Structures are given as structure tokens and as C-alpha cells.
Short mmCIF file of C-alpha atoms and ligand atoms in Angstrom, two decimals:
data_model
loop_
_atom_site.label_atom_id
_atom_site.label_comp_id
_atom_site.label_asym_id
_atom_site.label_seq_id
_atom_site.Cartn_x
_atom_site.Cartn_y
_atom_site.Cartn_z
CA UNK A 11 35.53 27.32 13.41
CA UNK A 12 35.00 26.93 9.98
CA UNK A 13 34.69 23.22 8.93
CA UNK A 14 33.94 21.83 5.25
CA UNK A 15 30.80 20.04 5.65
CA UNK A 16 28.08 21.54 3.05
CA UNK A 17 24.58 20.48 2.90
CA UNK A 18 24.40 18.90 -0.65
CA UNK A 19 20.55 18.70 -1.81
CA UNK A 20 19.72 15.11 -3.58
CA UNK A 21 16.37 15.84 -5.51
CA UNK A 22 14.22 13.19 -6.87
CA UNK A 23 13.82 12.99 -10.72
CA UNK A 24 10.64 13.04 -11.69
CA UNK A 25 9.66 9.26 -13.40
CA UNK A 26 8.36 8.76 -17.10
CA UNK A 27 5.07 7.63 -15.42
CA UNK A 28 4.44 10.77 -13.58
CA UNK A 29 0.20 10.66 -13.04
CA UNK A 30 -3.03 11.87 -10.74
CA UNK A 31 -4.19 8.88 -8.99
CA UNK A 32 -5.54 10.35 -5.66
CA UNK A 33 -3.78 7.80 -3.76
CA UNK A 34 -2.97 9.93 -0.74
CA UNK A 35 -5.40 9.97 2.26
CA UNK A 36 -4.53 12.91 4.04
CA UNK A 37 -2.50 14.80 1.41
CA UNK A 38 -5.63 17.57 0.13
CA UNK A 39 -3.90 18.22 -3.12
CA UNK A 40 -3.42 14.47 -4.08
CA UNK A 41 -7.01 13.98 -3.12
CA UNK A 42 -8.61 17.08 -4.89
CA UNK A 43 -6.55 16.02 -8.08
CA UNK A 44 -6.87 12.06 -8.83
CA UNK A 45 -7.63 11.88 -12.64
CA UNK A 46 -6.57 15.02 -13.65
CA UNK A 47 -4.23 14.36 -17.17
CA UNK A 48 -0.67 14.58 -16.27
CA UNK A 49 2.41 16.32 -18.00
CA UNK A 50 5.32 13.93 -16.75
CA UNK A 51 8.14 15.89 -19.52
CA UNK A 52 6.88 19.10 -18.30
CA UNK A 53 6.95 17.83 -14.49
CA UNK A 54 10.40 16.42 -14.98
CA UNK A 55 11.32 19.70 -16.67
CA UNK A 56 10.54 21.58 -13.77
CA UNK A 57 12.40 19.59 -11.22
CA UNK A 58 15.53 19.50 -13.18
CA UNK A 59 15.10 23.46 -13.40
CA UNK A 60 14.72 24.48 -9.34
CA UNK A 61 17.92 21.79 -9.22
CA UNK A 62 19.77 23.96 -11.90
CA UNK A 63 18.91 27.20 -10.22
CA UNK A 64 20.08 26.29 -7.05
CA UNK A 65 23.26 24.57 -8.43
CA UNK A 66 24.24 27.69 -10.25
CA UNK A 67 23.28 29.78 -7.22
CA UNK A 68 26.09 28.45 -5.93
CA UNK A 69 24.48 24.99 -3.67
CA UNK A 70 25.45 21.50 -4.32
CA UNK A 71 23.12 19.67 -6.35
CA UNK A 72 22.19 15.97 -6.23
CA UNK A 73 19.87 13.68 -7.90
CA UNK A 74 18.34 10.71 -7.36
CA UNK A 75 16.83 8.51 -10.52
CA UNK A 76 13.28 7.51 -10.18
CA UNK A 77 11.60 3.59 -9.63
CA UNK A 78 10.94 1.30 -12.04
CA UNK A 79 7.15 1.87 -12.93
CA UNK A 80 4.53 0.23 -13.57
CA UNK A 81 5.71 -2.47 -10.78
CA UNK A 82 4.93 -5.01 -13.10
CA UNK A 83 6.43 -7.44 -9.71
CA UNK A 84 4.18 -6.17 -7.27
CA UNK A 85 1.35 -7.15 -9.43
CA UNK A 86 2.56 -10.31 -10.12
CA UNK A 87 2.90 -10.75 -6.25
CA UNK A 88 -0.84 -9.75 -6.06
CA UNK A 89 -1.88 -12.76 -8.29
CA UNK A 90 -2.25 -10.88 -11.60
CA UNK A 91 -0.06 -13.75 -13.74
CA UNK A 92 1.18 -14.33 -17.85
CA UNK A 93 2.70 -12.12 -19.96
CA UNK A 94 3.56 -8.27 -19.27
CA UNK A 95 0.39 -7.09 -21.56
CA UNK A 96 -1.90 -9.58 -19.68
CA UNK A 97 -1.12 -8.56 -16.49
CA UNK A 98 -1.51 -4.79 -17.22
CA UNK A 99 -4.29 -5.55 -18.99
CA UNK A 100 -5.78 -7.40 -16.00
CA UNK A 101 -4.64 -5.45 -13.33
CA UNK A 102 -6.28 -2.68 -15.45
CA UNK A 103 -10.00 -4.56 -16.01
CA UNK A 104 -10.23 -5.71 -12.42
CA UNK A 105 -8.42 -3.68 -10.15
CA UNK A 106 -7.91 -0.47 -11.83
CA UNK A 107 -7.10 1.30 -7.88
CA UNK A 108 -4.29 -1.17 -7.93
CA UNK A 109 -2.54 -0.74 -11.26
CA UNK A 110 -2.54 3.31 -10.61
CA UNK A 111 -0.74 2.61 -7.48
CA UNK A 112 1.78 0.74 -9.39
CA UNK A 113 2.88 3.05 -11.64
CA UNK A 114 2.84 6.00 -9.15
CA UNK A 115 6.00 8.40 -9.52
CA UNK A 116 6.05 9.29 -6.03
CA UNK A 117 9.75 8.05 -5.63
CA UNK A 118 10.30 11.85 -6.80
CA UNK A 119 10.05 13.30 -2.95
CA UNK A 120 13.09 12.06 -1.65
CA UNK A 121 12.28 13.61 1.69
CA UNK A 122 10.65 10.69 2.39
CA UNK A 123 13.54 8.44 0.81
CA UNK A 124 15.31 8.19 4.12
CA UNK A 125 16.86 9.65 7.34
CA UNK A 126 20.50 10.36 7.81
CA UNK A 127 22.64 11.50 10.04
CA UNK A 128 25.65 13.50 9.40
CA UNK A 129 29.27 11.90 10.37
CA UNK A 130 29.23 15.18 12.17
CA UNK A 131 26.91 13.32 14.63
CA UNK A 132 27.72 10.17 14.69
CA UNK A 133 29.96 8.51 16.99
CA UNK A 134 31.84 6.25 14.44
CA UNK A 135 32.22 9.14 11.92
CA UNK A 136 30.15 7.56 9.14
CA UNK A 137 27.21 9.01 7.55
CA UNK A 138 24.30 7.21 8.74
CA UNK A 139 21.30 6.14 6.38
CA UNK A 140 17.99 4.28 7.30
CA UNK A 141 15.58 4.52 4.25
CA UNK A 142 12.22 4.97 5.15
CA UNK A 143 9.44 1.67 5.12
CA UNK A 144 6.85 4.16 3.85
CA UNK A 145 4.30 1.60 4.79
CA UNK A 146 1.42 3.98 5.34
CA UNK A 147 0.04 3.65 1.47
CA UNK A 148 0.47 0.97 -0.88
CA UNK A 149 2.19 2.81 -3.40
CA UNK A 150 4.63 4.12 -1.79
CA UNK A 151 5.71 0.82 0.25
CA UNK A 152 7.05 -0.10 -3.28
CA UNK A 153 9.71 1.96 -2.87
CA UNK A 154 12.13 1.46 0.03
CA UNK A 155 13.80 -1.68 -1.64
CA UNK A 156 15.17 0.08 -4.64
CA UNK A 157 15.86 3.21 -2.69
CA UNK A 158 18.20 1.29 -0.64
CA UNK A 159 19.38 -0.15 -3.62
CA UNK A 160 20.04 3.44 -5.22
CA UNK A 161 21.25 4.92 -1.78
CA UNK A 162 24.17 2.35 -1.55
CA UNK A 163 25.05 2.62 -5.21
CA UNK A 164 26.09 5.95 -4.73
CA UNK A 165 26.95 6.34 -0.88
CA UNK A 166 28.95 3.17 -1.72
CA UNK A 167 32.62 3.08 0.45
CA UNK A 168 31.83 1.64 4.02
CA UNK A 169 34.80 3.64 4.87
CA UNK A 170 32.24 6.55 5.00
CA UNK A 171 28.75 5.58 4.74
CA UNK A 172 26.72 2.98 7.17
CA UNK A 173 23.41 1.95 5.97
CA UNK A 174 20.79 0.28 8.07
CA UNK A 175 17.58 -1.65 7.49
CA UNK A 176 14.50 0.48 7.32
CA UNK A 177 12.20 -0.34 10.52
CA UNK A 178 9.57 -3.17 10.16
CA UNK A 179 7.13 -2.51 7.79
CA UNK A 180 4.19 -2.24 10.07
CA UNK A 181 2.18 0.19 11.88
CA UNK A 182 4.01 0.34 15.06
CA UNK A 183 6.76 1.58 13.01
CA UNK A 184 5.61 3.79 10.40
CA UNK A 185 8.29 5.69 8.73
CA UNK A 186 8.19 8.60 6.37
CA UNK A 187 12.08 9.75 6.53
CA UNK A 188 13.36 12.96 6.50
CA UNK A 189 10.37 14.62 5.86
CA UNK A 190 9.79 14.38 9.86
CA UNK A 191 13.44 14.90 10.88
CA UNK A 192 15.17 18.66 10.89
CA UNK A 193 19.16 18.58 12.41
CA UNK A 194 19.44 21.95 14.27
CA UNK A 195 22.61 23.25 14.59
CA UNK A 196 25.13 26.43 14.87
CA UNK A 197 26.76 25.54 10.91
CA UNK A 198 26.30 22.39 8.83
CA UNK A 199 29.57 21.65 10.47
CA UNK A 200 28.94 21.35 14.00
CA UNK A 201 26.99 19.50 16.10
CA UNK A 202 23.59 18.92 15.71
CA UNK A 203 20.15 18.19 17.90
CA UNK A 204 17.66 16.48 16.05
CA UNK A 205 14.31 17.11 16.01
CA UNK A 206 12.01 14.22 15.38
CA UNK A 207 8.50 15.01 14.55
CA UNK A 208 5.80 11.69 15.08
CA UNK A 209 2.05 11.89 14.90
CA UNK A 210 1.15 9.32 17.17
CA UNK A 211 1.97 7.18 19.30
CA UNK A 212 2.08 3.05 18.76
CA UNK A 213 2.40 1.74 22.02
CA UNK A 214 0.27 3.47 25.10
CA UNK A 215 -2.06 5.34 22.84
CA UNK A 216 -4.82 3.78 25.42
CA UNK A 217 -3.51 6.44 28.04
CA UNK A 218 -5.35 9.61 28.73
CA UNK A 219 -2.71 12.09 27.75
CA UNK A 220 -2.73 10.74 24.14
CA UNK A 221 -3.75 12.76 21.39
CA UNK A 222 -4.39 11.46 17.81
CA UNK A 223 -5.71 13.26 14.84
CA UNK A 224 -9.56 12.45 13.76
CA UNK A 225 -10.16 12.68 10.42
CA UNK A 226 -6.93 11.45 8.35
CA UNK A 227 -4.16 9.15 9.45
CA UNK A 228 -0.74 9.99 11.47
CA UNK A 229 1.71 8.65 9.79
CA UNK A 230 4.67 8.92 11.53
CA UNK A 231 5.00 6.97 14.81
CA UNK A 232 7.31 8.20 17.71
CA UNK A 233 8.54 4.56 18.13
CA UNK A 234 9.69 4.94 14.38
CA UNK A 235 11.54 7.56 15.37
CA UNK A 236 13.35 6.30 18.44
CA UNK A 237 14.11 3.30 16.39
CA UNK A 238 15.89 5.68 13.67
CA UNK A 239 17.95 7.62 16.09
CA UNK A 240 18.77 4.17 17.66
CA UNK A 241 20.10 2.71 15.09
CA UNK A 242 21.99 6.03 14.09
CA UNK A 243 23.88 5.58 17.48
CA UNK A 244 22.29 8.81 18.68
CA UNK A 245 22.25 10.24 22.39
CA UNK A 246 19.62 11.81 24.51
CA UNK A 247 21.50 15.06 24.62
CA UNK A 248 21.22 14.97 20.52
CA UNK A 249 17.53 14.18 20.43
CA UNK A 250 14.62 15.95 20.65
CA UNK A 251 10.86 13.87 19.79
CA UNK A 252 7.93 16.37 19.29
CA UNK A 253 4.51 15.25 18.77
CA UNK A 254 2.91 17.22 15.78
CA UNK A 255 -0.21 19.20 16.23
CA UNK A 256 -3.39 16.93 15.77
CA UNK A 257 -5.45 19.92 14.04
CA UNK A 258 -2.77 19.83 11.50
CA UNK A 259 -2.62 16.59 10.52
CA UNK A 260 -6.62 17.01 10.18
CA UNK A 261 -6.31 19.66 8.18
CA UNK A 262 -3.95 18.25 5.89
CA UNK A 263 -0.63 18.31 7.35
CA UNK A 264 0.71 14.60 6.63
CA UNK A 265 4.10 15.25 6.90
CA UNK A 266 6.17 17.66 9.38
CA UNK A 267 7.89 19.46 6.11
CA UNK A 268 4.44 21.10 4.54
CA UNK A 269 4.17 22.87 8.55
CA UNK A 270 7.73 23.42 9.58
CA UNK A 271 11.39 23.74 8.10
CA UNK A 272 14.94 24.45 9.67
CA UNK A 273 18.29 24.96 9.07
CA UNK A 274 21.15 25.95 10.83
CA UNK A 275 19.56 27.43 14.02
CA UNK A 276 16.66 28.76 12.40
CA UNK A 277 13.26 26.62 12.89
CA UNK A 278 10.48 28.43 10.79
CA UNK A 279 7.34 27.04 11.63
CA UNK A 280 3.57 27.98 11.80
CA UNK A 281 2.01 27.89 15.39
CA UNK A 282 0.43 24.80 15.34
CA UNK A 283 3.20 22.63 13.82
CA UNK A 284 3.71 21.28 17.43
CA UNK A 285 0.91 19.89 19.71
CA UNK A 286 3.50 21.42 22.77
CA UNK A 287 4.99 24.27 21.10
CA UNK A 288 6.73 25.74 24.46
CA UNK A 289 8.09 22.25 25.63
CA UNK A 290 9.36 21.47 22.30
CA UNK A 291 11.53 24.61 21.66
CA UNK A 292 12.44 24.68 25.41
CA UNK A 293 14.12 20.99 25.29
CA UNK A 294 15.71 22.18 21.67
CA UNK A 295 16.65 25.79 23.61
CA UNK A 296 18.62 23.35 26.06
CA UNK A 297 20.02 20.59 23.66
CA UNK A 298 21.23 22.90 20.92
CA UNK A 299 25.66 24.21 20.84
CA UNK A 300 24.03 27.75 19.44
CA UNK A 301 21.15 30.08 20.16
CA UNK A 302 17.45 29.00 18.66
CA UNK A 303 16.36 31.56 16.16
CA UNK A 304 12.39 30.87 16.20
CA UNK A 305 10.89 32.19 13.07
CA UNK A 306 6.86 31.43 14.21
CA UNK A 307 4.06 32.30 12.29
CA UNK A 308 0.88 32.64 13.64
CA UNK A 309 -2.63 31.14 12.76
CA UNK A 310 -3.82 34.74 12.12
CA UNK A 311 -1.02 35.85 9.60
CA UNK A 312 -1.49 32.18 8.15
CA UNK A 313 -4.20 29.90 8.59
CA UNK A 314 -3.38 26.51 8.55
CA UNK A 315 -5.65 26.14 5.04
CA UNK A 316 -3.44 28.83 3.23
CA UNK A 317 -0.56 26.84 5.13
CA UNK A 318 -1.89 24.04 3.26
CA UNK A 319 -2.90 25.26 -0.42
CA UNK A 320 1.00 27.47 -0.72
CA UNK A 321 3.15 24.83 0.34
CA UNK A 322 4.64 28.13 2.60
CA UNK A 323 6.62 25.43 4.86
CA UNK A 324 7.46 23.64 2.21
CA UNK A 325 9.80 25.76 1.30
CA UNK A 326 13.86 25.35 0.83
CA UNK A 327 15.68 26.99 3.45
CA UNK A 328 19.41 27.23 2.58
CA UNK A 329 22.66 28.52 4.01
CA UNK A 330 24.52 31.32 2.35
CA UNK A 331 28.29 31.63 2.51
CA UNK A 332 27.55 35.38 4.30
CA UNK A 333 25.61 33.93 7.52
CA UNK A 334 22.29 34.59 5.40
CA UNK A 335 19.52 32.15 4.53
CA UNK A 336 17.35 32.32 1.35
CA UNK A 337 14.12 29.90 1.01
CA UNK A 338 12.97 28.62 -1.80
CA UNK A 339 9.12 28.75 -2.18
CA UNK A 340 7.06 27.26 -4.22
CA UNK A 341 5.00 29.35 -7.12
CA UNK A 342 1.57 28.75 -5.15
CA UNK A 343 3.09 31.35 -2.25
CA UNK A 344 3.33 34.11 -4.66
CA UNK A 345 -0.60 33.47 -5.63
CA UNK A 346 -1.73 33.49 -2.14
CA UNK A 347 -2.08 37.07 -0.61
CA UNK A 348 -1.94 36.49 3.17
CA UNK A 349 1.51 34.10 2.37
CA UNK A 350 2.80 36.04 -0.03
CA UNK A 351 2.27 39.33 2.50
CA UNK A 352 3.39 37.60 5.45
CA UNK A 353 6.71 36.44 3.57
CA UNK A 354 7.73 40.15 3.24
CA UNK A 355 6.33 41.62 6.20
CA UNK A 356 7.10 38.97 8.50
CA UNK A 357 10.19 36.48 7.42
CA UNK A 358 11.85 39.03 5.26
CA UNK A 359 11.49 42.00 7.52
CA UNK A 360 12.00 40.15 10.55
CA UNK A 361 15.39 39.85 12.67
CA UNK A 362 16.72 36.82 11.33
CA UNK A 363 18.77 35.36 8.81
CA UNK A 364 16.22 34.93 6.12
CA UNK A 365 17.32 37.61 3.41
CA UNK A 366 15.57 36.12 0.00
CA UNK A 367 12.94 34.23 -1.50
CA UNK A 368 13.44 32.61 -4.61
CA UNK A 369 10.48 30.92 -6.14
CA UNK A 370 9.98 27.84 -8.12
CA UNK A 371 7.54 26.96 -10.17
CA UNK A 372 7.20 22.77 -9.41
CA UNK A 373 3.15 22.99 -10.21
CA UNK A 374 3.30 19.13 -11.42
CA UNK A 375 4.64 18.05 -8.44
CA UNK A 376 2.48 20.23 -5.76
CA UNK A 377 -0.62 19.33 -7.43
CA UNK A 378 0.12 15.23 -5.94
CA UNK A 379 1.03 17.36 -2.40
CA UNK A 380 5.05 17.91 -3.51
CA UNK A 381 7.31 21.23 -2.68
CA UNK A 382 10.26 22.16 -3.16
CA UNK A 383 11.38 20.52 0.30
CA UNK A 384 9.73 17.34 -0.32
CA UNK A 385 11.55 16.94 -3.66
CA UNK A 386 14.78 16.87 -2.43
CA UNK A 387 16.80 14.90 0.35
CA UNK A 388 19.54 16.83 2.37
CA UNK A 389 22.71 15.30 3.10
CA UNK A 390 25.54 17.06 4.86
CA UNK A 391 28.40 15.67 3.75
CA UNK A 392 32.39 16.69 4.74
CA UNK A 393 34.37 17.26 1.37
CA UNK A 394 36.06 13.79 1.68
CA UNK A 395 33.01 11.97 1.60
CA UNK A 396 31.49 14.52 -1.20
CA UNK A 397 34.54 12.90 -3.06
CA UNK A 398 33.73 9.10 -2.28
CA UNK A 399 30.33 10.02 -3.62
CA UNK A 400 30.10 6.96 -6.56
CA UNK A 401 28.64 7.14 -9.70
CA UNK A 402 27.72 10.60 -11.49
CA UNK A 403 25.32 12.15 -8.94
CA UNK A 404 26.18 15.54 -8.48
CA UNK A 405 24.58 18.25 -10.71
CA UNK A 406 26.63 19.67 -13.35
CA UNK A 407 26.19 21.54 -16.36
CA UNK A 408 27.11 18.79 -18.84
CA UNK A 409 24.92 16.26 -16.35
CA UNK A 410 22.07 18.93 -16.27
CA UNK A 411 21.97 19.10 -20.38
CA UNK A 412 22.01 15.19 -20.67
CA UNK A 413 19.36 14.57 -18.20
CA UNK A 414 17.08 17.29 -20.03
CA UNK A 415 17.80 15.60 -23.16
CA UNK A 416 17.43 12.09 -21.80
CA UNK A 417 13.57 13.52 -20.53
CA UNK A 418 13.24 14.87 -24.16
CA UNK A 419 13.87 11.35 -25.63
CA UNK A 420 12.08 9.88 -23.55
CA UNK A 421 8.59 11.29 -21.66
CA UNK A 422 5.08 11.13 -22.73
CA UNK A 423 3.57 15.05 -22.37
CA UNK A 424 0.71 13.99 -21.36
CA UNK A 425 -0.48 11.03 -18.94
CA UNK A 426 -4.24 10.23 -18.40
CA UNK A 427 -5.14 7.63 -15.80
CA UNK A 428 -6.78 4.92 -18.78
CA UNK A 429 -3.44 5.38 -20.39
CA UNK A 430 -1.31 3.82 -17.64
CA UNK A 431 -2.58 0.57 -18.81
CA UNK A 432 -1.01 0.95 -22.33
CA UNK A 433 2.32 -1.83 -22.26
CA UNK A 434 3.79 0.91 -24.64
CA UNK A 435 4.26 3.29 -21.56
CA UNK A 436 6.00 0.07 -19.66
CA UNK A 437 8.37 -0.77 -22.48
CA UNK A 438 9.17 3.40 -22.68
CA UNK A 439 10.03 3.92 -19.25
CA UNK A 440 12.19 0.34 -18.74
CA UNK A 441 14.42 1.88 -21.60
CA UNK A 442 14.14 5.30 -20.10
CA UNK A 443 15.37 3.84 -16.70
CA UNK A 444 18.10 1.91 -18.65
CA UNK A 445 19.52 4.59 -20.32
CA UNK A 446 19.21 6.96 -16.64
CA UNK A 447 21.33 4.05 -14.55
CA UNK A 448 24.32 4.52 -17.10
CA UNK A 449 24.19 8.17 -17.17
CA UNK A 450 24.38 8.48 -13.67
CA UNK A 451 26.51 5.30 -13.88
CA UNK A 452 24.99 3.49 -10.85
CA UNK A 453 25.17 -0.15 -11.91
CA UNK A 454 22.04 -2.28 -11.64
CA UNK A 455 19.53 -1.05 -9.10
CA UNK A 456 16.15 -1.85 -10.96
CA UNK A 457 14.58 -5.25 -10.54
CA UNK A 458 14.45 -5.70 -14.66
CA UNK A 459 18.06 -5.27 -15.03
CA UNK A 460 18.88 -8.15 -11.71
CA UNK A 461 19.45 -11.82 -12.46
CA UNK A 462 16.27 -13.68 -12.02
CA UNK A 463 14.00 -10.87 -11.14
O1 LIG B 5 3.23 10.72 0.22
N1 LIG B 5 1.89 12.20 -2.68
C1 LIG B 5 2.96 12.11 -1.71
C2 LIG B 5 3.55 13.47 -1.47
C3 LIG B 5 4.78 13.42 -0.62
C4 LIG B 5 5.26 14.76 -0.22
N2 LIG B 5 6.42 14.66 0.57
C5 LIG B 5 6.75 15.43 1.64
N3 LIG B 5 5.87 16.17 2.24
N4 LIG B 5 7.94 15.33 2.09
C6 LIG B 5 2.48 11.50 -0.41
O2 LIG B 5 1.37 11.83 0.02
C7 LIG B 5 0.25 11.34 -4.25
C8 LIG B 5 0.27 10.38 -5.43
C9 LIG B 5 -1.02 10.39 -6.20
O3 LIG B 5 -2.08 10.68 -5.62
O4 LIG B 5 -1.01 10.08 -7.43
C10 LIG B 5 1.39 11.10 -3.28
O5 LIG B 5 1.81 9.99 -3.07
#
């Protein structure tokens, strides 16, 4: 049965303070690039151009406006007191670490914005939302408290959209959204198994049978993810939790999305996505409405390094009107031989629904760790709730022109790390962010434009 529900594709917009700050243990291309000068217009540029590529090939189109940065409040919270100037100009002299983490643009991968589940799924009908704590760096546990903010401004009518807390901002519960959560199902319109991926465990990690990465941090908990589906009212029959392969968080996998990406019934994944590999498509085999279409790619076509450095998993994978798939890759595939080769050879070639690659040059963003998949938060969403959408968040031509203008006003083209100190770049972006929130006409999300804050 055909059914309206169509995945609509909410990317993040790239902030005025895009920078390299290294701030991301774990993520090898944030690390390998702290202090390199930034291009935030050009970054910006290049997200609003895969989200006007895929609009006019024919997919809804979302977008999300970025955080108010520098978090002159979070600062201020840390002791750093007096005017604006002085406590950049502090923060700057004694705690340089801190202010970069402060302006960080990272609200931009809105995979890690939240998880939701479809109305499809849920047993009151509603869409439900649970935006992530993000507590695992400093920087980015700035962000849930607008994003919730932002996420209710424009899934607004309680009629159609349920939002929840996100989980307690502490280890036990570390949360990184969608970016560890793929819905598996026959059409965006039927039901759907989810697939929760954690990297460790909080509770019983003392027993024998746990395994933990060694070198860099999980950050995903399974009892984040119970919590998640909990709260989304979900049942063991739509559930599947799937510990993620140790090596690959040690090698650089921090998030499920840069090993492993599905859609529909396809799962496309590299071979050591998934510390039980057989167990977890089994239990998915026996939850799932429709047939699994595995798309697995071994170490030898790919090692997990070249997995890594292309973002291959990373990729877009979308549903075409014809039963076909295309994925959206980012530009570092193409440059990689063994990717690039095992893209034709292998996905293209092989029996299943992947029938193009488009690729997207988002070089700004992968260089801090971001694809196309992390840039961009799905929602499926039934036309009637597409409609109670509030504000002006769907991508249209006239939207796309006025957002590239409003980055033309607006961005610096170049960002070093000593210039994130300048109160000139503070004063830019608060009028930049002013300007966005009427455009998209979201009302007052940002601390600086709330009573008293
Ligand atoms: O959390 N990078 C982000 C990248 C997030 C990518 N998202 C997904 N995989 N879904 C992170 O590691 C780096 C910022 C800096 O170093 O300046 C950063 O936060």
C-alpha cells in the first residue's frame, strides 16, 4: 500500500563562527585539523548547495538555523564576568581551550540534534522527539537547550508532535541522537524496527562479556538508548540494540553513521560496524515487516582507515519514487581508490536497490569529522504533519536564494582560531542569527533575544 509519509531531510546550517578547534577526541579529522584557518561563507555555501541539489532532485528539504556563538552564557557560568569584550577577552588570555569550545559551530550535524520516531511507530500517532544531551564534549553539551528550543518552534502543534526531555546529562546516559539510530523498514510508510547502535555499556560493564573500546571514548551508552525508545513508547518487537564494533570506535568510528547507513530495508554497512554482526542482522531478519537487503562491505574491499578518511558510510542514502536508492557521498570517496572502486564494483553493481551516487563536495564540514549524513536530520513525516510544519523550514527556491544571500551579508571568509576572540565576530553573528530567526520565522529561540537572559 502506498501511504504518504516521505522522509524530509532537516540539514544543519552552517554558523557564522564556523572554526578548527580540535575539540573532538575520537573524531581523526577534528583532531588532525585544530588550528587550521576556517572558511565559514564557503562552508555555509556548501551545505546550502548538497540541500539545493537534493531539493531539486526531487527530496524534501529542511533546515535547521545554527546556535548562538560564542556562548557568551556559558562563559559567564564558568566565572569569566563584566562586559561582553572582557569576558572574551578573558576567556581568551586564560583559557583559550575554553573560549574555542564556545564558539564551536558544531550545531551544523543535526544527526546528532535528536532521535525521533515516526507517528508511523508510535502508538499515540505523534511524531516523537528526544533531543540528544550530547554530554560527551563540552562544546557540544551547549547545544541541546536551544535545539529543543528550535525543534518545538517548528514541530510546534501537540496535535502532531510530542517532545520529551533529553536523558540526564551524565555518563550513564550519553546521547548522541540519530546519528546511532537507523528505522528499518519495507517504505517510509510502514512500520519500522529500529536499530539502536551504543558503544558501551553503563551499568554491568564489570562483567566478563563486556567489551569497551581502548584508545578513544564510546560515546553512546545502551542505557541511553533504552531510555530513548522508552520514552518514544516503543516495543520489543520494534527494537533492536547492537553494540558497535570496539576496533571501530578505536580507529575512529565515534558515531554509528561514519560505519553504517540504512534506509528502507537496505542496511549498508562495513564488516566491523557491529561487534555481533550475525546476531544483530538475525534479530533485525526477525523484527523487520519486509526482507533485509544487507549491503556489507568487507575489511579487504575497505579498510576501516579508508572507511574513516572518505566518509564512505557517511553517505546519504535516499528513496526514489521507482523502488531505487541513490547515496549521496561525500567528495573525499571519489579521491580514494579502493572506495571509489568498491562503490562501482560492489554497491553499484551489486543486486540491490542502490542505482546512483551523487557526490557532494561538504570539504569544510568533513575536515571537523562531518558528511553528508551527519549534516542532516531525517524526519518521516505523513503529509498532514508536513503541513503543520511552523515557521518557514522547508527548502524552496525563494528560501534557498535568501539564505545564500543572508550568508553573503553576513560571514567572515576566513576564521583563524586568535580571531574568535575578536567581539566584532560576536556582535556579527548575534545580528546574523537575528536576521536567520525571522527568515525562517521561528520566533525567539536564542538566549539574546529571551527576557532576562
Ligand atoms: O561531534 N565534530 C563533531 C562531528 C559530528 C559528526 N556527526 C555525525 N557523525 N553524525 C563531533 O565530533 C569537531 C569540532 C572541532 O574540532 O572544532 C566536532 O565537534
Amino acid at each position: 500500500m502506498k501511504t504518504d509519509y516521505r522522509e524530509v531531510n532537516f540539514d544543519g546550517l552552517v554558523g557564522p563562527t564556523h572554526n578548527y578547534a580540535g575539540l573532538a577526541l575520537g573524531n581523526v579529522a577534528s583532531m588532525s585539523h585544530g588550528g587550521l584557518v576556517a572558511n565559514p561563507r564557503e562552508a555555509a555555501l556548501q551545505g546550502l548547495a548538497k540541500m539545493k541539489a537534493l531539493m531539486e532532485a526531487g527530496y524534501p528539504q529542511g533546515v535547521l538555523p545554527p546556535q548562538q556563538r560564542p556562548d557568551l552564557g556559558a562563559l559567564r557560568a564558568l566565572g569569566f564576568a563584566g562586559s561582553d569584550e572582557r569576558v572574551l577577552a578573558r576567556a581568551a588570555g586564560e583559557a583559550p581551550q575554553i573560549l574555542r569550545a564556545v564558539c564551536s559551530a558544531s550545531s551544523m550535524w543535526t544527526a546528532n540534534a535528536a532521535t525521533l520516531t515516526p507517528s508511523r511507530d508510535a502508538s499515540d500517532r505523534r511524531l516523537h522527539v528526544t533531543p540528544a544531551n550530547l554530554q560527551s564534549s563540552f562544546h557540544r553539551f551547549l547545544e541541546p537547550a536551544t535545539t529543543a528550543r528550535v525543534l518545538a518552534a517548528i514541530f510546534r502543534d501537540p496535535a502532531h508532535f510530542a517532545h520529551h526531555p533529553a536523558l540526564p546529562a551524565t555518563p550513564a546516559f550519553s546521547d548522541e541522537g540519530a546519528a546511532n539510530h537507523t528505522r528499518l523498514c519495507a517504505d517510509h510508510g510502514e512500520p519500522g524496527v529500529h536499530l539502536y547502535v551504543y558503544g558501551r555499556q553503563a551499568f554491568g560493564w564489570e562483567s566478563e562479556a563486556s567489551v569497551a573500546p581502548k584508545r578513544y571514548p564510546a560515546r553512546q551508552t545502551l542505557e541511553a538508548s533504552q531510555a530513548v525508545a522508552r520514552q518514544h513508547g516503543l516495543g520489543e518487537l520494534q527494537t533492536v540494540f547492537a553494540q558497535q564494533h570496539p576496533d571501530a570506535i578505536d580507529a575512529g568510528v565515534f558515531h554509528n553513521d561514519v560505519i553504517a547507513v540504512g534506509n528502507g530495508p537496505v542496511l549498508l554497512y562495513h564488516e566491523l560496524a557491529f561487534l555481533d554482526e550475525p546476531g544483530t542482522l538475525d534479530e533485525l531478519r526477525n523484527k523487520l515487516t519486509a526482507p533485509l537487503i544487507p549491503v556489507r562491505v568487507p575489511a579487504e574491499a575497505v579498510s576501516l582507515a579508508d572507511a574513516v578518511s572518505s566518509y564512505l558510510f557517511n553517505s546519504q542514502l535516499l528513496s526514489n519514487p521507482d523502488g531505487s536508492m541513490t547515496l549521496v557521498v561525500p567528495g573525499e570517496c571519489q579521491e580514494n581508490e579502493s572506495v571509489w572502486r568498491t562503490l562501482q564494483d560492489h554497491l553499484l553493481a551489486g543486486h540491490n536497490p542502490i542505482g546512483d551516487v551523487v557526490v557532494q563536495d561538504v570539504k569544510q564540514s568533513m575536515r571537523n569529522g562531518g558528511g553528508p549524513a551527519c549534516l542532516r536530520l531525517r524526519v518521516v513525516l505523513s503529509s498532514g504533519e508536513r503541513a503543520a510544519l511552523a515557521g518557514h523550514a522547508l527548502l524552496d527556491d525563494a528560501l534557498y536564494a535568501e539564505l545564500v544571500a543572508w550568508v553573503e551579508r553576513h560571514y567572515r571568509d576566513r576564521l583563524a582560531p586568535e580571531d574568535l576572540a575578536d567581539p566584532q565576530l560576536a556582535a556579527e553573528s548575534l545580528a546574523a542569527l537575528d536576521e536567520l530567526s525571522r527568515l525562517l520565522e521561528i520566533g525567539s529561540v536564542y538566549p539574546f533575544q529571551m527576557a532576562g537572559a
